[in-house]
Coordinates of C-alpha atoms in Angstrom, one line a residue:
S1 CA -17.0 -73.1 50.7
N2 CA -19.0 -75.4 48.4
A3 CA -18.1 -73.4 45.3
F4 CA -15.5 -75.5 43.6
G5 CA -15.2 -77.9 40.7
L6 CA -14.8 -77.3 37.0
S7 CA -17.0 -74.6 35.5
S8 CA -19.5 -75.6 32.8
N9 CA -19.2 -72.3 30.9
A10 CA -15.7 -70.9 31.5
T11 CA -12.8 -71.1 29.1
Y12 CA -10.2 -71.2 31.9
N13 CA -10.6 -74.2 34.1
P14 CA -7.8 -74.5 36.7
A15 CA -7.5 -77.4 39.1
Q16 CA -9.9 -76.7 42.0
S17 CA -10.4 -78.0 45.4
S18 CA -12.6 -77.3 48.4
D19 CA -12.7 -73.5 49.2
Y20 CA -11.1 -72.7 45.9
M21 CA -13.5 -69.8 45.1
R22 CA -13.6 -68.6 48.7
S23 CA -9.8 -68.5 49.0
G24 CA -9.4 -66.9 45.7
M25 CA -11.9 -64.1 46.6
R26 CA -10.1 -63.6 49.9
N27 CA -6.7 -63.2 48.3
W28 CA -8.1 -61.0 45.5
L29 CA -9.8 -58.6 47.9
I30 CA -6.5 -58.2 49.9
W31 CA -4.6 -57.6 46.6
Y32 CA -7.3 -55.1 45.5
K33 CA -7.2 -53.2 48.8
K34 CA -3.4 -52.9 48.5
Q35 CA -3.6 -51.8 44.9
M36 CA -6.3 -49.2 45.2
G37 CA -5.8 -47.9 48.7
W38 CA -9.5 -47.7 49.5
D39 CA -10.7 -47.5 53.1
G40 CA -14.1 -49.1 53.0
V41 CA -16.5 -51.4 51.2
R42 CA -20.1 -51.5 50.1
I43 CA -21.1 -55.2 49.6
D44 CA -24.0 -55.7 47.1
A45 CA -26.9 -58.1 47.7
V46 CA -25.5 -59.8 50.8
K47 CA -28.5 -62.0 51.4
H48 CA -27.5 -64.1 48.3
F49 CA -24.3 -65.6 49.7
P50 CA -23.4 -67.0 53.2
A51 CA -22.9 -64.5 56.0
Y52 CA -19.9 -66.6 57.2
A53 CA -18.2 -66.0 53.9
T54 CA -18.8 -62.2 54.2
E55 CA -17.4 -62.3 57.7
D56 CA -14.3 -64.2 56.5
F57 CA -13.6 -61.6 53.7
L58 CA -14.2 -58.7 56.1
W59 CA -12.0 -60.1 58.8
N60 CA -9.2 -60.5 56.3
L61 CA -9.6 -57.0 55.0
Q62 CA -9.6 -55.6 58.5
N63 CA -6.8 -57.8 60.0
N64 CA -4.9 -59.8 57.4
A65 CA -3.9 -57.4 54.7
V66 CA -0.6 -56.6 56.4
W67 CA 0.1 -52.8 56.1
A68 CA -3.3 -52.4 54.3
S69 CA -5.4 -53.9 57.1
G70 CA -8.3 -51.6 57.8
S71 CA -8.7 -52.6 61.5
N72 CA -12.1 -53.1 63.0
D73 CA -12.8 -49.4 62.3
M74 CA -12.9 -50.0 58.5
F75 CA -16.1 -48.8 57.0
A76 CA -18.2 -51.6 55.7
V77 CA -21.9 -51.8 54.7
G78 CA -24.0 -54.6 53.2
E79 CA -27.0 -54.2 51.0
Y80 CA -29.7 -56.4 52.6
V81 CA -33.2 -55.6 51.5
G82 CA -35.2 -56.8 54.5
N83 CA -37.1 -56.0 57.7
M84 CA -35.6 -54.8 60.9
A85 CA -35.1 -58.3 62.3
E86 CA -33.4 -59.5 59.2
L87 CA -31.0 -56.5 59.1
D88 CA -30.1 -57.0 62.7
N89 CA -29.6 -60.7 62.3
W90 CA -27.3 -60.3 59.4
C91 CA -25.2 -57.7 61.3
G92 CA -24.9 -60.2 64.1
A93 CA -24.0 -63.1 61.7
V94 CA -21.0 -61.1 60.3
Q95 CA -19.9 -60.3 63.9
N96 CA -20.7 -56.6 63.4
R97 CA -17.9 -56.2 60.9
A98 CA -20.4 -54.5 58.6
G99 CA -23.6 -52.6 59.0
T100 CA -26.5 -52.5 56.7
F101 CA -28.5 -49.9 54.8
D102 CA -31.4 -49.3 57.0
F103 CA -34.3 -50.4 54.7
S104 CA -36.6 -50.6 57.7
L105 CA -36.2 -46.9 58.4
R106 CA -36.3 -46.1 54.7
F107 CA -39.8 -47.8 54.3
A108 CA -41.0 -45.6 57.3
L109 CA -39.6 -42.5 55.6
Q110 CA -41.5 -43.5 52.4
D111 CA -44.7 -43.7 54.5
I112 CA -44.2 -40.1 55.6
I113 CA -44.3 -39.1 51.9
T114 CA -47.1 -41.4 50.7
Q115 CA -49.4 -40.7 53.6
G116 CA -49.5 -37.0 53.0
G117 CA -49.3 -35.7 56.5
N118 CA -51.3 -38.5 58.1
Y119 CA -48.2 -40.5 59.2
N120 CA -47.6 -40.6 63.0
L121 CA -44.1 -39.1 63.3
G122 CA -44.0 -40.2 66.9
S123 CA -43.8 -43.9 65.8
L124 CA -40.8 -43.4 63.5
P125 CA -37.9 -44.1 66.0
S126 CA -39.2 -47.6 66.5
A127 CA -38.9 -48.3 62.7
Q128 CA -35.1 -48.1 62.9
Q129 CA -33.0 -51.3 62.9
Q130 CA -31.9 -52.0 66.5
N131 CA -28.3 -52.9 65.7
R132 CA -27.1 -49.5 64.7
L133 CA -23.3 -49.9 65.3
R134 CA -22.5 -49.5 61.6
T135 CA -25.9 -48.6 60.1
V136 CA -26.4 -46.4 57.0
P137 CA -29.7 -44.5 57.0
F138 CA -30.8 -43.3 53.6
V139 CA -33.7 -41.7 51.8
N140 CA -33.0 -42.9 48.2
N141 CA -30.6 -45.1 46.3
H142 CA -30.3 -46.5 42.8
D143 CA -32.8 -49.3 43.7
T144 CA -35.5 -47.0 45.1
Y145 CA -35.2 -44.2 42.6
R146 CA -35.4 -45.1 38.9
P147 CA -36.8 -42.3 36.8
Q148 CA -37.8 -42.3 33.2
V149 CA -36.3 -39.3 31.4
G150 CA -37.0 -37.5 28.2
A151 CA -34.4 -36.5 25.6
N152 CA -33.4 -33.4 27.6
G153 CA -33.0 -35.6 30.8
N154 CA -36.0 -34.3 32.6
I155 CA -38.1 -36.8 34.6
T156 CA -41.2 -38.0 32.7
G157 CA -42.2 -41.0 34.8
W158 CA -41.0 -43.8 37.0
N159 CA -39.9 -47.4 36.4
T160 CA -41.9 -48.6 39.4
G161 CA -41.8 -52.2 38.3
S162 CA -38.1 -52.4 38.9
Q163 CA -37.9 -50.1 42.0
I164 CA -37.8 -51.2 45.6
G165 CA -40.7 -49.4 47.2
Q166 CA -41.8 -45.9 46.3
Q167 CA -39.4 -43.2 45.1
I168 CA -39.1 -40.1 47.3
E169 CA -38.8 -37.1 45.1
I170 CA -36.8 -34.3 46.6
V171 CA -39.3 -31.8 45.3
D172 CA -42.0 -33.5 47.5
P173 CA -43.0 -31.1 50.3
R174 CA -42.0 -33.7 53.0
A175 CA -38.8 -34.9 51.5
S176 CA -36.8 -32.5 53.7
V177 CA -38.5 -34.1 56.7
A178 CA -37.1 -37.5 55.6
Y179 CA -33.6 -36.1 55.1
A180 CA -33.6 -34.3 58.5
I181 CA -34.5 -37.6 60.1
A182 CA -31.9 -39.6 58.1
L183 CA -29.1 -37.3 59.2
A184 CA -30.3 -37.1 62.8
V185 CA -30.5 -40.8 63.7
D186 CA -27.4 -43.0 64.4
G187 CA -25.2 -44.0 61.5
A188 CA -23.3 -42.8 58.5
P189 CA -26.0 -41.2 56.3
E190 CA -26.0 -41.8 52.5
I191 CA -26.7 -38.7 50.4
F192 CA -28.2 -39.6 47.0
F193 CA -26.9 -37.6 44.1
E194 CA -30.2 -36.5 42.7
D195 CA -31.4 -35.5 46.1
L196 CA -28.5 -33.1 46.6
F197 CA -28.0 -31.9 43.0
N198 CA -31.0 -30.5 41.0
I199 CA -31.0 -32.3 37.7
G200 CA -34.6 -33.5 37.7
Y201 CA -36.5 -30.8 35.8
L202 CA -34.0 -28.2 34.6
G203 CA -32.8 -29.8 31.4
N204 CA -29.3 -30.1 32.7
R205 CA -29.0 -33.8 33.4
F206 CA -26.7 -34.5 30.4
N207 CA -24.9 -31.2 29.8
H208 CA -24.0 -29.5 33.0
D209 CA -20.5 -28.5 34.1
P210 CA -20.1 -30.2 37.5
K211 CA -17.8 -27.3 38.6
D212 CA -20.4 -24.6 37.8
T213 CA -23.0 -24.2 40.6
T214 CA -25.3 -22.3 38.2
E215 CA -25.3 -25.3 35.8
L216 CA -25.5 -27.8 38.7
P217 CA -27.4 -26.2 41.5
T218 CA -28.2 -27.9 44.8
H219 CA -31.4 -28.5 46.7
S220 CA -31.0 -25.9 49.5
D221 CA -32.6 -27.9 52.3
V222 CA -30.4 -30.9 51.8
E223 CA -27.3 -28.7 51.5
N224 CA -28.3 -27.0 54.7
L225 CA -28.8 -30.3 56.5
I226 CA -25.4 -31.5 55.4
W227 CA -23.9 -28.2 56.7
C228 CA -25.6 -28.7 60.1
H229 CA -24.5 -32.4 60.3
Q230 CA -20.9 -31.4 59.7
N231 CA -20.5 -28.1 61.5
L232 CA -22.8 -28.8 64.5
H233 CA -21.1 -32.2 64.8
F234 CA -24.3 -34.3 65.2
K235 CA -22.5 -37.6 65.6
D236 CA -20.3 -36.3 68.5
G237 CA -23.4 -36.3 70.6
A238 CA -25.4 -39.2 72.0
Y239 CA -28.8 -40.1 70.4
F240 CA -32.0 -39.1 72.3
V241 CA -35.6 -39.0 71.3
R242 CA -36.9 -35.8 73.0
W243 CA -40.5 -35.4 71.6
Q244 CA -42.9 -37.8 69.9
A245 CA -46.3 -36.6 68.6
Q246 CA -48.5 -37.1 65.5
D247 CA -47.0 -34.2 63.7
A248 CA -43.8 -33.5 65.6
L249 CA -40.6 -35.5 66.3
V250 CA -37.5 -34.1 68.1
I251 CA -34.2 -35.9 68.1
E252 CA -31.3 -34.6 70.1
R253 CA -27.6 -35.2 69.5
G254 CA -26.5 -34.8 73.1
A255 CA -25.6 -31.2 73.8
K256 CA -24.9 -30.6 70.1
A257 CA -28.2 -30.0 68.4
L258 CA -32.0 -30.6 68.4
I259 CA -33.3 -31.8 65.0
A260 CA -37.0 -31.2 64.9
V261 CA -39.4 -32.3 62.1
N262 CA -43.1 -31.5 61.3
D263 CA -45.0 -33.3 58.5
H264 CA -48.1 -31.0 58.6
Y265 CA -48.4 -29.1 55.3
S266 CA -49.5 -25.7 56.6
L267 CA -49.3 -25.6 60.4
W268 CA -46.3 -24.7 62.5
Q269 CA -45.6 -27.0 65.5
N270 CA -44.8 -24.9 68.6
L271 CA -43.4 -27.1 71.3
T272 CA -42.9 -26.1 74.9
N273 CA -40.6 -27.5 77.5
V274 CA -38.7 -29.9 75.2
P275 CA -36.1 -31.7 77.4
T276 CA -32.5 -31.3 76.4
S277 CA -28.9 -32.1 77.6
F278 CA -27.9 -28.4 77.2
P279 CA -26.9 -26.5 80.4
A280 CA -29.4 -24.0 81.8
G281 CA -29.0 -20.7 80.2
T282 CA -27.7 -22.0 76.9
V283 CA -28.9 -19.8 74.0
L284 CA -30.0 -21.7 70.9
K285 CA -30.8 -20.6 67.4
D286 CA -32.3 -22.3 64.4
Y287 CA -29.5 -23.1 62.0
S288 CA -32.0 -24.1 59.3
G289 CA -32.9 -20.4 59.1
A290 CA -36.6 -21.2 59.2
N291 CA -37.1 -19.2 62.4
G292 CA -35.1 -16.2 61.1
N293 CA -32.8 -14.7 63.8
A294 CA -35.0 -15.8 66.7
T295 CA -33.2 -17.4 69.7
V296 CA -34.4 -19.4 72.7
V297 CA -32.9 -20.0 76.1
V298 CA -32.7 -23.3 77.9
N299 CA -34.5 -23.0 81.3
G300 CA -33.3 -24.2 84.7
A301 CA -34.8 -27.6 84.1
G302 CA -32.9 -28.1 80.9
Q303 CA -36.0 -27.5 78.8
V304 CA -36.6 -25.2 75.8
N305 CA -39.4 -24.0 73.6
I306 CA -38.9 -24.4 69.9
S307 CA -40.9 -24.0 66.7
I308 CA -40.9 -26.2 63.6
P309 CA -42.1 -24.9 60.2
P310 CA -44.7 -26.6 58.1
C311 CA -43.9 -28.4 54.8
D312 CA -45.4 -25.8 52.4
G313 CA -42.2 -23.8 52.1
S314 CA -43.7 -20.6 53.6
A315 CA -40.9 -20.4 56.3
A316 CA -37.8 -18.2 55.9
E317 CA -35.3 -19.6 53.5
G318 CA -38.1 -21.7 52.0
R319 CA -37.4 -24.4 54.6
R320 CA -39.9 -27.3 54.6
G321 CA -40.8 -29.2 57.8
Y322 CA -37.6 -29.0 59.9
S323 CA -35.5 -26.9 62.2
V324 CA -32.1 -27.4 63.8
W325 CA -31.5 -25.8 67.1
A326 CA -28.0 -25.5 68.5
P327 CA -25.9 -23.0 70.5
V328 CA -25.4 -19.6 68.9
G329 CA -22.1 -18.6 67.5
V330 CA -21.3 -21.7 65.4
T331 CA -19.8 -20.9 62.0
T332 CA -18.4 -23.1 59.3
N333 CA -15.7 -25.1 61.1
Y334 CA -15.8 -28.5 59.4
V335 CA -12.5 -29.3 57.7
R336 CA -12.1 -32.6 55.9
P337 CA -8.8 -33.9 57.1
S338 CA -5.9 -34.6 54.8
E339 CA -5.7 -38.3 54.0
S340 CA -2.6 -40.4 53.9
I341 CA -2.9 -42.8 50.9
T342 CA -0.9 -46.0 50.5
Q343 CA -1.1 -48.1 47.3
E344 CA 0.9 -51.2 46.2
W345 CA 1.2 -52.3 42.6
E346 CA 2.1 -55.9 41.7
M347 CA 4.2 -55.7 38.5
A348 CA 3.4 -58.9 36.8
N349 CA 2.7 -59.8 33.1
D350 CA -0.9 -60.9 33.7
L351 CA -1.5 -57.4 35.1
G352 CA 0.1 -55.6 32.2
D353 CA -1.7 -53.8 29.4
S354 CA -0.1 -52.0 26.5
H355 CA -3.2 -51.3 24.4
A356 CA -3.1 -47.7 23.0
S357 CA -6.5 -47.0 24.4
S358 CA -5.7 -48.2 27.9
L359 CA -3.6 -46.7 30.7
Q360 CA -0.6 -48.6 29.4
Q361 CA 0.5 -49.6 32.9
G362 CA 1.8 -52.7 34.6
G363 CA 3.7 -55.8 33.5
A364 CA 6.8 -57.5 34.9
L365 CA 10.3 -56.2 33.9
P366 CA 11.4 -58.0 30.7
D367 CA 14.5 -60.2 30.2
N368 CA 17.6 -58.5 28.9
S369 CA 16.0 -55.2 28.3
T370 CA 15.9 -51.7 29.9
D371 CA 12.4 -51.1 28.5
C372 CA 10.5 -49.4 31.3
R373 CA 7.2 -50.2 32.9
V374 CA 4.7 -47.6 34.1
V375 CA 3.7 -48.5 37.7
G376 CA 1.0 -45.9 38.1
R377 CA 0.2 -42.3 38.9
V378 CA -0.4 -40.6 42.2
F379 CA -1.7 -37.2 43.1
P380 CA 0.1 -35.9 46.2
D381 CA -0.3 -32.5 47.8
S382 CA 2.3 -29.8 47.3
S383 CA 5.2 -29.7 49.8
S384 CA 4.3 -33.2 51.1
T385 CA 6.3 -36.4 51.3
L386 CA 6.1 -39.0 48.6
T387 CA 7.6 -42.3 49.7
V388 CA 8.2 -45.2 47.3
N389 CA 9.3 -48.7 48.3
I390 CA 10.2 -51.4 45.7
Y391 CA 10.3 -55.1 46.8
P392 CA 11.9 -57.2 44.0
E393 CA 11.3 -60.9 43.4
N394 CA 15.1 -61.2 42.7
P395 CA 17.2 -59.1 45.0
D396 CA 20.3 -59.7 42.9
A397 CA 19.0 -57.8 39.9
S398 CA 19.1 -54.0 40.2
I399 CA 15.9 -52.0 39.6
T400 CA 15.8 -48.3 38.6
L401 CA 12.9 -46.1 39.7
E402 CA 12.0 -43.0 37.7
V403 CA 9.7 -40.3 39.0
L404 CA 8.0 -38.1 36.4
N405 CA 6.2 -34.8 36.7
A406 CA 2.8 -34.0 35.2
Q407 CA 4.5 -33.2 31.9
C408 CA 6.1 -36.6 31.8
E409 CA 9.6 -35.2 32.5
V410 CA 11.9 -37.3 34.7
I411 CA 12.5 -35.4 37.9
D412 CA 14.3 -38.0 39.9
T413 CA 16.0 -41.4 39.3
I414 CA 17.3 -44.0 41.8
S415 CA 18.7 -47.5 41.4
A416 CA 19.2 -50.3 44.0
F417 CA 19.6 -54.0 44.5
G418 CA 17.1 -55.6 46.8
T419 CA 14.5 -53.4 48.5
L420 CA 14.6 -49.8 47.2
N421 CA 13.5 -47.0 49.4
Y422 CA 12.9 -43.5 48.0
T423 CA 11.6 -40.3 49.6
H424 CA 10.7 -37.1 47.7
T425 CA 9.3 -33.7 48.8
T426 CA 6.7 -32.7 46.1
A427 CA 7.0 -29.3 44.5
Y428 CA 3.4 -29.1 43.4
A429 CA 0.0 -30.7 43.9
G430 CA -0.8 -32.9 41.0
W431 CA 0.0 -36.0 39.0
H432 CA 3.3 -37.8 39.5
T433 CA 4.1 -40.9 37.4
L434 CA 6.2 -43.8 38.7
R435 CA 8.1 -46.0 36.2
I436 CA 10.6 -48.8 36.7
R437 CA 13.1 -50.6 34.5
N438 CA 16.0 -53.0 34.8
S439 CA 19.2 -51.2 35.6
S440 CA 21.1 -53.3 33.0
A441 CA 20.2 -54.8 29.6
V442 CA 21.9 -58.1 30.6
Q443 CA 19.8 -59.2 33.5
P444 CA 16.8 -61.4 33.8
G445 CA 13.3 -59.9 34.1
Q446 CA 11.3 -60.2 37.2
R447 CA 8.1 -59.4 39.1
C448 CA 8.2 -56.8 41.8
W449 CA 5.9 -54.9 44.1
V450 CA 5.9 -51.1 44.2
K451 CA 4.4 -49.3 47.2
A452 CA 3.7 -45.6 47.4
N453 CA 2.6 -43.5 50.3
Y454 CA 1.5 -39.9 49.9
T455 CA -0.8 -37.2 51.3
A456 CA -3.7 -36.2 49.0
P457 CA -4.7 -32.5 48.8
L458 CA -7.8 -31.3 50.4
S459 CA -9.1 -30.1 47.1
V460 CA -8.2 -31.2 43.6
N461 CA -7.9 -29.2 40.4
T462 CA -9.4 -31.6 37.8
A463 CA -8.8 -29.2 34.9
V464 CA -5.3 -30.6 34.2
A465 CA -4.0 -32.9 31.5
K466 CA -3.8 -36.6 32.4
L467 CA -0.8 -37.7 30.4
K468 CA 0.1 -41.5 30.3
C469 CA 3.9 -41.1 30.3
A470 CA 3.8 -44.5 28.6
C471 CA 6.8 -46.7 27.9
T472 CA 7.7 -48.7 24.8
L473 CA 6.3 -52.0 26.1
T474 CA 7.3 -55.6 25.3
G475 CA 6.1 -58.8 26.7
V476 CA 3.4 -57.4 29.0
G477 CA 0.9 -60.2 28.6
M478 CA -2.0 -61.1 26.4
E479 CA -3.2 -57.7 25.2
A480 CA 0.2 -56.8 23.8
L481 CA 0.5 -60.0 21.8
E482 CA -3.0 -60.6 20.5
E483 CA -3.1 -58.6 17.4
A484 CA 0.4 -59.1 16.2
M485 CA 1.1 -62.8 16.8
F486 CA -1.1 -64.8 14.5
E487 CA -3.8 -64.8 11.8
V488 CA -6.6 -67.3 11.4
Y489 CA -8.3 -68.2 8.1
P490 CA -11.1 -68.7 7.5
N491 CA -13.2 -67.4 10.4
P492 CA -15.9 -68.7 10.6
F493 CA -14.5 -72.0 9.5
N494 CA -15.8 -75.5 8.5
D495 CA -13.6 -78.5 8.1
Q496 CA -10.1 -76.9 8.2
L497 CA -8.4 -74.0 9.9
E498 CA -5.2 -72.4 8.8
L499 CA -3.1 -70.7 11.4
T500 CA -0.2 -68.3 10.4
I501 CA 2.2 -67.1 13.0
I502 CA 3.5 -63.6 12.2
G503 CA 7.1 -62.8 12.7
H504 CA 7.6 -64.5 16.0
S505 CA 7.7 -68.2 15.1
N506 CA 10.8 -68.9 17.1
A507 CA 9.2 -67.4 20.2
V508 CA 6.0 -69.6 20.1
K509 CA 6.1 -72.6 22.4
A510 CA 2.7 -74.2 22.0
I511 CA -0.7 -73.9 20.5
T512 CA -3.9 -74.9 22.3
V513 CA -7.5 -74.7 21.2
Y514 CA -10.4 -74.8 23.7
Q515 CA -14.2 -75.0 23.3
A516 CA -16.2 -72.3 24.9
N517 CA -16.9 -74.6 27.8
G518 CA -13.2 -75.0 28.5
T519 CA -12.7 -78.4 26.9
Q520 CA -9.3 -78.7 25.2
V521 CA -9.7 -80.0 21.7
Y522 CA -6.3 -79.4 20.2
F523 CA -2.7 -79.1 21.5
R524 CA 0.6 -78.9 19.7
T525 CA 4.1 -77.9 20.7
V526 CA 5.7 -75.6 18.1
D527 CA 9.4 -75.6 17.0
G528 CA 9.9 -72.8 14.5
V529 CA 6.7 -73.5 12.6
S530 CA 5.3 -70.4 10.9
S531 CA 2.0 -71.9 9.7
L532 CA -0.1 -75.1 10.0
N533 CA -3.4 -76.5 9.0
V534 CA -5.7 -78.0 11.6
D535 CA -8.3 -80.7 10.7
T536 CA -11.5 -79.6 12.4
R537 CA -14.0 -82.0 10.9
S538 CA -14.6 -83.7 14.2
W539 CA -15.2 -80.5 16.1
A540 CA -18.7 -79.5 17.0
K541 CA -20.2 -76.2 15.7
G542 CA -19.7 -73.3 18.0
L543 CA -17.2 -70.9 19.6
Y544 CA -13.5 -71.8 20.1
F545 CA -10.5 -70.0 21.6
I546 CA -7.0 -70.4 20.1
E547 CA -4.2 -69.7 22.5
L548 CA -0.5 -69.3 21.7
E549 CA 2.0 -69.7 24.5
T550 CA 5.2 -67.6 23.9
E551 CA 8.3 -66.7 25.8
K552 CA 6.7 -63.4 26.7
G553 CA 3.2 -64.4 27.6
R554 CA 0.0 -65.7 25.9
A555 CA -2.0 -64.5 23.0
R556 CA -5.6 -65.6 22.5
T557 CA -8.3 -65.1 19.8
K558 CA -11.8 -66.3 19.1
V559 CA -12.9 -68.3 16.1
M560 CA -16.3 -69.8 15.1
K561 CA -17.1 -73.1 13.5
Q562 CA -20.3 -72.9 11.4

């Protein structure tokens, strides 16, 4: 709330008042959520700005984004590097609108690795943060795992000076113990890329095909634990700690699974009468495969005997330090549900980009022209419903919507005054491009908002061409004008600057020059002038920005006084 006032280093210095930055961030986040259709946020380094501001932003994303509001169920996690109390306090300060990455638990998992079998596993549950409503347990992330790599991408060392704590290498004998715990405790676990995919020492970091499992193999233990987490439905069961000992820890997800870990390198842990929530007579098997085809039966007191392999990889399937016991007969049943996606694009000139290397999307509809604008592309499933709504700034000017297929062929067109509503049943799963234009060449341009709703496919074929289906653009903002509007000579300059307007002199309204700190040093209105000389003797040495205001937008370039 105290972030307002003119910037000391920005070229653009709008009038500002109290809460200027906070209000701007709030509005931008809502716009961004509508534009991209995302359903959750990870907030970086949250200790470095006030918790009340974070709570404000999250509340608005959850409740004040109109149709895009995520509700209180919206996923949100803040990165706060701190101890248990600090994590819990921050969650409380944002009214539990977000959880935190559980660094307290992570430091305990690190100790399992560094203490080489001497860590007391029974003490680990007390290392978790207490406020676990939205917690994210993890083993590694980009801050804790920073390898040095050779020319072939293989790990040669570690950037320990820039890491948070000690890295946990997935090839460590006890790394699977850490992952089993991270997936067993409360929360939405984070899986680190290099822990799941084997790119550390195979020479495949830089040149693998991500669709080829032989070129991008997985670490079997982590893959197995993910399967168990999904198909045994860990998080559908309540959290219980069933066994705590120096070398053994058993966590139950109520009547779903027993996740048991052992950090001893060479000795099995054979536990008797482990209490459970399973009914008497329930037959359990180890879905890690470490115990082969062995089964155990829950006794009349709800207890069961289980075995946990050591960390040396001698168990079946090469499992290290964990077993997962659940009722027999469970097969792969997890299906990621189809997701309904809604996105809204604001078609405005300051959001348009016609550069040939860009997506060539956006921009308001131009005056007196039927030049089209690419709204964006969507990837709906086959035989699903694509719904498009257009909300114009001027309801008296008709807008035409074009829907293009993956080959940039127009497959449907509709025009309407006011709000336009369109529904289409897709014939294939793949890219569909949305374009708009004025229905007549004799109507004023305008901004509008285009909203699309569609169902994404469960799996996506990425081996398809991504064509831009671009329009011939005019007047879409700064990027479209910059190269073609004017020339500056010399650059760098000394006492005089010559500015030549190229081919558009009648369209130029004004010329303004700013210092790099945003101070205006020159302004002139322009009436058909094609060139002018500017006396720059009084200007200080340094960087300047020249801005041309035109009927279609603004063009800007940089110059240097030496």
